[in-house]
C-alpha positions as protocol buffer text, in pm:
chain_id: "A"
residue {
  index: 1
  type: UNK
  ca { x: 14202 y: 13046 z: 11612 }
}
residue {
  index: 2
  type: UNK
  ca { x: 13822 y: 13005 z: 11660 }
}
residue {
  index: 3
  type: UNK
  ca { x: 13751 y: 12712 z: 11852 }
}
residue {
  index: 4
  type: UNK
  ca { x: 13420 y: 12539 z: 11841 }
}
residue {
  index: 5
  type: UNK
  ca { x: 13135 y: 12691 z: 11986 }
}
residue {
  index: 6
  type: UNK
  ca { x: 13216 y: 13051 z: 12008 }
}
residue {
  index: 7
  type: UNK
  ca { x: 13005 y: 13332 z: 11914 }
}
residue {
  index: 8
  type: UNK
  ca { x: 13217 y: 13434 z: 11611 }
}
residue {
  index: 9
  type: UNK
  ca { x: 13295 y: 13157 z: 11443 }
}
residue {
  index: 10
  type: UNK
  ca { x: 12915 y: 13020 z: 11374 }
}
residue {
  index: 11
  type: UNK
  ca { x: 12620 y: 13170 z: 11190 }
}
residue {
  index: 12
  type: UNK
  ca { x: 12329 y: 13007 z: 11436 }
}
residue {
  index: 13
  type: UNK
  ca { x: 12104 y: 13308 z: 11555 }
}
residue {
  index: 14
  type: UNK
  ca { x: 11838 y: 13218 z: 11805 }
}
residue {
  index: 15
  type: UNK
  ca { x: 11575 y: 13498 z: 11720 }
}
residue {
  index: 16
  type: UNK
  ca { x: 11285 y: 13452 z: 11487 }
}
residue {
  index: 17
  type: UNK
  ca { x: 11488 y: 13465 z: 11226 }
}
residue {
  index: 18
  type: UNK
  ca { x: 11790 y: 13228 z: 11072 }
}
residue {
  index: 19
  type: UNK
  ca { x: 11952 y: 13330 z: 10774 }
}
residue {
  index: 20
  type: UNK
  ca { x: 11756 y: 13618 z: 10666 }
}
residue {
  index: 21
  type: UNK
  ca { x: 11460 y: 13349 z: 10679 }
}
residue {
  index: 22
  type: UNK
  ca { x: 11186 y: 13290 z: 10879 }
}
residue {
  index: 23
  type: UNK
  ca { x: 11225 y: 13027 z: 11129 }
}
residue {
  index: 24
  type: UNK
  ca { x: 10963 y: 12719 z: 10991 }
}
residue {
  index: 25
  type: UNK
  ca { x: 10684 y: 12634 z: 11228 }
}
residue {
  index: 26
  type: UNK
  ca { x: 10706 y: 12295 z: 11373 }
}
residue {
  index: 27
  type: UNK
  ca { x: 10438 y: 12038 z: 11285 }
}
residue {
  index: 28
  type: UNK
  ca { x: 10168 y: 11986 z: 11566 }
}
residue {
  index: 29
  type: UNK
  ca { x: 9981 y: 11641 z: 11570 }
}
residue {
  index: 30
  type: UNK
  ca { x: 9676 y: 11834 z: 11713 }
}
residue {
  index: 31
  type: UNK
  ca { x: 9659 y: 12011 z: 11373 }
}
residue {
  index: 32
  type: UNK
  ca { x: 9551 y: 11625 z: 11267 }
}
residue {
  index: 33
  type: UNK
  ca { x: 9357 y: 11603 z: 11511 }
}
residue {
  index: 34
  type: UNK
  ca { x: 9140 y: 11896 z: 11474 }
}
residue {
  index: 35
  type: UNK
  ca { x: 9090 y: 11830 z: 11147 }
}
residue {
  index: 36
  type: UNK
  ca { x: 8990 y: 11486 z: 11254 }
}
residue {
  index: 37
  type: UNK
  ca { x: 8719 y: 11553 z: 11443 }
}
residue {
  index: 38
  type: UNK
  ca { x: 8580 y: 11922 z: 11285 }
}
residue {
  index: 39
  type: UNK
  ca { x: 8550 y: 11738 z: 10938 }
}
residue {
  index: 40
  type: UNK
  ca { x: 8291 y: 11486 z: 11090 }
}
residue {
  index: 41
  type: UNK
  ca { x: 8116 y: 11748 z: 11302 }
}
residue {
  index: 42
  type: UNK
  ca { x: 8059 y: 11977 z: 11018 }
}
residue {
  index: 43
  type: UNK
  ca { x: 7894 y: 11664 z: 10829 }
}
residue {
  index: 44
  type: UNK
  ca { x: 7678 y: 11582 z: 11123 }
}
residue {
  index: 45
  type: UNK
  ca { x: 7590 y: 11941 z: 11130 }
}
residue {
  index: 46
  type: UNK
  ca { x: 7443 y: 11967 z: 10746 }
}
residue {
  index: 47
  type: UNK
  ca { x: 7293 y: 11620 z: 10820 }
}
residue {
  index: 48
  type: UNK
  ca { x: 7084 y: 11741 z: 11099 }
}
residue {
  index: 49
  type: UNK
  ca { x: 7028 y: 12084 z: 10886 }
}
residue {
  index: 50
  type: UNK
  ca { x: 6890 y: 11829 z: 10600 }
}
residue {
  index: 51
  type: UNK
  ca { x: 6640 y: 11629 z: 10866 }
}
residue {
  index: 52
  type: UNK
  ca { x: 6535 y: 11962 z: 10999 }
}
residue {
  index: 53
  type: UNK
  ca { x: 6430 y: 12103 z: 10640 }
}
residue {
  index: 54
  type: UNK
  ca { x: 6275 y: 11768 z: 10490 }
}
residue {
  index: 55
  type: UNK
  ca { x: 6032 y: 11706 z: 10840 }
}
residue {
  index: 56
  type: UNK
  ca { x: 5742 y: 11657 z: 10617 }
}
residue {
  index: 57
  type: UNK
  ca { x: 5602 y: 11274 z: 10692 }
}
residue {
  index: 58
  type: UNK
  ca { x: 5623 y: 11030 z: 10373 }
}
residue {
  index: 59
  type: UNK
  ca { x: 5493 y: 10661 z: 10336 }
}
residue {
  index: 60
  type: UNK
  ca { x: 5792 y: 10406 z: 10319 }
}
residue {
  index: 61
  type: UNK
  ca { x: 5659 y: 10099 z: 10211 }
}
residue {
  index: 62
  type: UNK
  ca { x: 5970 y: 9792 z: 10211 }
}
residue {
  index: 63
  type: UNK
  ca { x: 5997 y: 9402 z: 10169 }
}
residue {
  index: 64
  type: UNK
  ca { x: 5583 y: 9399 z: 10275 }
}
residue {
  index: 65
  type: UNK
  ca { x: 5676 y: 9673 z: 10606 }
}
residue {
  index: 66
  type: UNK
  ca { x: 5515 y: 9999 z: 10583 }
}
residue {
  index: 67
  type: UNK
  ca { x: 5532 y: 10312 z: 10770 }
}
residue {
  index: 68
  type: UNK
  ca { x: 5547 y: 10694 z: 10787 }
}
residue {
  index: 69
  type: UNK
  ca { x: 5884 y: 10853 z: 10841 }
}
residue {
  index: 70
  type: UNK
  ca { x: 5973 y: 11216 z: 10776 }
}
residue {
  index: 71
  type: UNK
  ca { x: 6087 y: 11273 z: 10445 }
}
residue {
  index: 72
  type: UNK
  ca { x: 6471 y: 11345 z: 10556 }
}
residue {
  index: 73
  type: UNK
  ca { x: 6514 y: 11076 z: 10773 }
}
residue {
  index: 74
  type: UNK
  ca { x: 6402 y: 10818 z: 10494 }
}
residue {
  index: 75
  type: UNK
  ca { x: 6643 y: 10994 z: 10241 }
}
residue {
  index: 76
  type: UNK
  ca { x: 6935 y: 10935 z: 10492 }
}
residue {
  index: 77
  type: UNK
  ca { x: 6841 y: 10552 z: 10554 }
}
residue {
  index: 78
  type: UNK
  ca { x: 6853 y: 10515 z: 10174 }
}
residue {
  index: 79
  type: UNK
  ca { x: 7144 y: 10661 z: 10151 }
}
residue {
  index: 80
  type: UNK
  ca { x: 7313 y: 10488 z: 10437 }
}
residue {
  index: 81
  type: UNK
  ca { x: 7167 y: 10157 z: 10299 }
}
residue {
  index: 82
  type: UNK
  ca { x: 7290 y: 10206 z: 9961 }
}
residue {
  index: 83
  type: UNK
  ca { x: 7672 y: 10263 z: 10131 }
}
residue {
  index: 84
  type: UNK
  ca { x: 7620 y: 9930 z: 10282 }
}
residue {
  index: 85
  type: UNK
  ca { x: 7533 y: 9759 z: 9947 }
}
residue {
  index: 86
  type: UNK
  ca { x: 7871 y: 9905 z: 9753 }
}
residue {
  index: 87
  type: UNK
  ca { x: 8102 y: 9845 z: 10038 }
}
residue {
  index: 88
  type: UNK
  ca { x: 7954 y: 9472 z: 10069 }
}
residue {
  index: 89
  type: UNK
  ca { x: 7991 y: 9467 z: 9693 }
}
residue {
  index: 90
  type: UNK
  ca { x: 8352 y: 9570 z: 9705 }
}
residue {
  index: 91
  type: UNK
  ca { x: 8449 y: 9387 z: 9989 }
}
residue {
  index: 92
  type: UNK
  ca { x: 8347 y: 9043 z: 9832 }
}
residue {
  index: 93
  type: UNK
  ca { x: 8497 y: 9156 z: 9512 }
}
residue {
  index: 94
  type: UNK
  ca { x: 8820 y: 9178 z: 9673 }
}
residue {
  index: 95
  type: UNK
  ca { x: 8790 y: 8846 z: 9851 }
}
residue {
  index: 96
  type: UNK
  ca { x: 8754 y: 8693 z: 9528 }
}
residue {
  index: 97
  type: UNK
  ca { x: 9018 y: 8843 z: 9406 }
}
residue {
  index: 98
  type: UNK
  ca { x: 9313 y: 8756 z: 9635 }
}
residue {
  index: 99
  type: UNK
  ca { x: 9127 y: 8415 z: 9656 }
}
residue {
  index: 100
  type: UNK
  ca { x: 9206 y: 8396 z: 9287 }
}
residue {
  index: 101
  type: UNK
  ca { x: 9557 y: 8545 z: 9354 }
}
residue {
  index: 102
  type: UNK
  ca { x: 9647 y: 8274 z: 9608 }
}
residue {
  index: 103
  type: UNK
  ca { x: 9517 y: 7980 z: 9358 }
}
residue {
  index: 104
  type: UNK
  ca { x: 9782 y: 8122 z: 9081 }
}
residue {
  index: 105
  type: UNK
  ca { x: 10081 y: 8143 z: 9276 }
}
residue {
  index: 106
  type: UNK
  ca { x: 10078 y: 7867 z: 9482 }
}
residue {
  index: 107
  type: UNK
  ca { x: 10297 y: 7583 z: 9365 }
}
residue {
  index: 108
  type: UNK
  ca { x: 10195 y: 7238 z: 9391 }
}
residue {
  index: 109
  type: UNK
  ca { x: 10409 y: 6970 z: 9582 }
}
residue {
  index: 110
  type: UNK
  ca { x: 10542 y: 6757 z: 9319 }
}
residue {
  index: 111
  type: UNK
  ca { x: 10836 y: 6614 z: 9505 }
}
residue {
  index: 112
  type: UNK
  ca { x: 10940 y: 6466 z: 9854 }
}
residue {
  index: 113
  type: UNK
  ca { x: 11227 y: 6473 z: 10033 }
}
residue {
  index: 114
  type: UNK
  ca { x: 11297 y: 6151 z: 10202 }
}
residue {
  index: 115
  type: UNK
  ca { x: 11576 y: 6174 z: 10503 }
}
residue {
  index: 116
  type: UNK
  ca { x: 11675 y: 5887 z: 10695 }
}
residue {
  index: 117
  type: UNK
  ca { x: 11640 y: 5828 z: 11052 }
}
residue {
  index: 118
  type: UNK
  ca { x: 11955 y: 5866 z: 11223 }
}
residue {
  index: 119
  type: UNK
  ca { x: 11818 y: 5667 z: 11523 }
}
residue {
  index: 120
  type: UNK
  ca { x: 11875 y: 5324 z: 11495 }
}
residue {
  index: 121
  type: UNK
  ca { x: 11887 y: 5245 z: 11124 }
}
residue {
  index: 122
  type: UNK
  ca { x: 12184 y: 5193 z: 10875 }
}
residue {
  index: 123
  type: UNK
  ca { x: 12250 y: 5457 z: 10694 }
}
residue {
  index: 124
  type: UNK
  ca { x: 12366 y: 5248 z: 10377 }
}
residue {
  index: 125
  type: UNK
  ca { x: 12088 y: 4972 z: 10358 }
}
residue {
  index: 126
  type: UNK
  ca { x: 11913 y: 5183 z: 10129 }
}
residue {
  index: 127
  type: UNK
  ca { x: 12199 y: 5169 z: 9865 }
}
residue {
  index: 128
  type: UNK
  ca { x: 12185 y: 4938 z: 9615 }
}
residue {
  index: 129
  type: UNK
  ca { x: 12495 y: 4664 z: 9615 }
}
residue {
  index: 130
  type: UNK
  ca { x: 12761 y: 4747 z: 9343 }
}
residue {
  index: 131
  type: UNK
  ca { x: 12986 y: 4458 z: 9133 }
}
residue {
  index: 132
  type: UNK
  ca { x: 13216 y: 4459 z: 9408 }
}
residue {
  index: 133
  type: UNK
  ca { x: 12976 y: 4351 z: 9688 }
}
């Protein structure tokens, strides 16, 4: 009779190994993490790459300002500015759309509910009088 938690009578090994199988790595938040911030460095890095190459000095002439910027630095504003406009764009487009959500589904208050006041009144005075009164 095997009882439980003897040697023989279970299959757990505690190597590298269970079951012929390799034992799975655990999952690491810092795997997340790393990922996290490389992704955004690596961006920053190509950015900076893109300034470096496009250093030649260009006229930027906007809303009556003008000025001279290098040519990679105005390419990045554009770009940044036209991020701006599409997330403004979508932003208001989904205000206008739960705006137009809430109108649908909200019921009106056709009805009231009138209770009367226990304090001090009589509770059958609103009632109206029957033959037999």
């Amino acid at each position: 009779m095997a009882r439980f938690g003897s040697a023989s009578s279970t299959n757990i090994q505690s190597g590298p190994e269970i079951n012929d199988r390799p034992r799975p790595v655990p999952p690491f938040r810092t795997a997340g993490s790393l990922v996290a911030f490389t992704a955004p460095a690596v961006v920053l890095l190509l950015l900076l790459i893109f300034i470096l190459q496009n250093g030649q000095r260009t006229d930027v002439h906007f809303f009556g300002a003008q000025g001279q910027l290098p040519m990679g630095v105005a390419l990045l504003l554009a770009a940044v500015f036209g991020v701006l406009l599409v997330t403004i764009q979508a932003t208001m487009r989904r205000i206008i759309q739960l705006r137009l959500s809430t109108r649908r589904h909200r019921t009106p208050y056709t009805t009231t509910i009138t209770r009367p006041d226990p304090a001090g009144t009589d509770l059958g005075a609103d009632v109206p009088k029957g033959r037999n009164s």
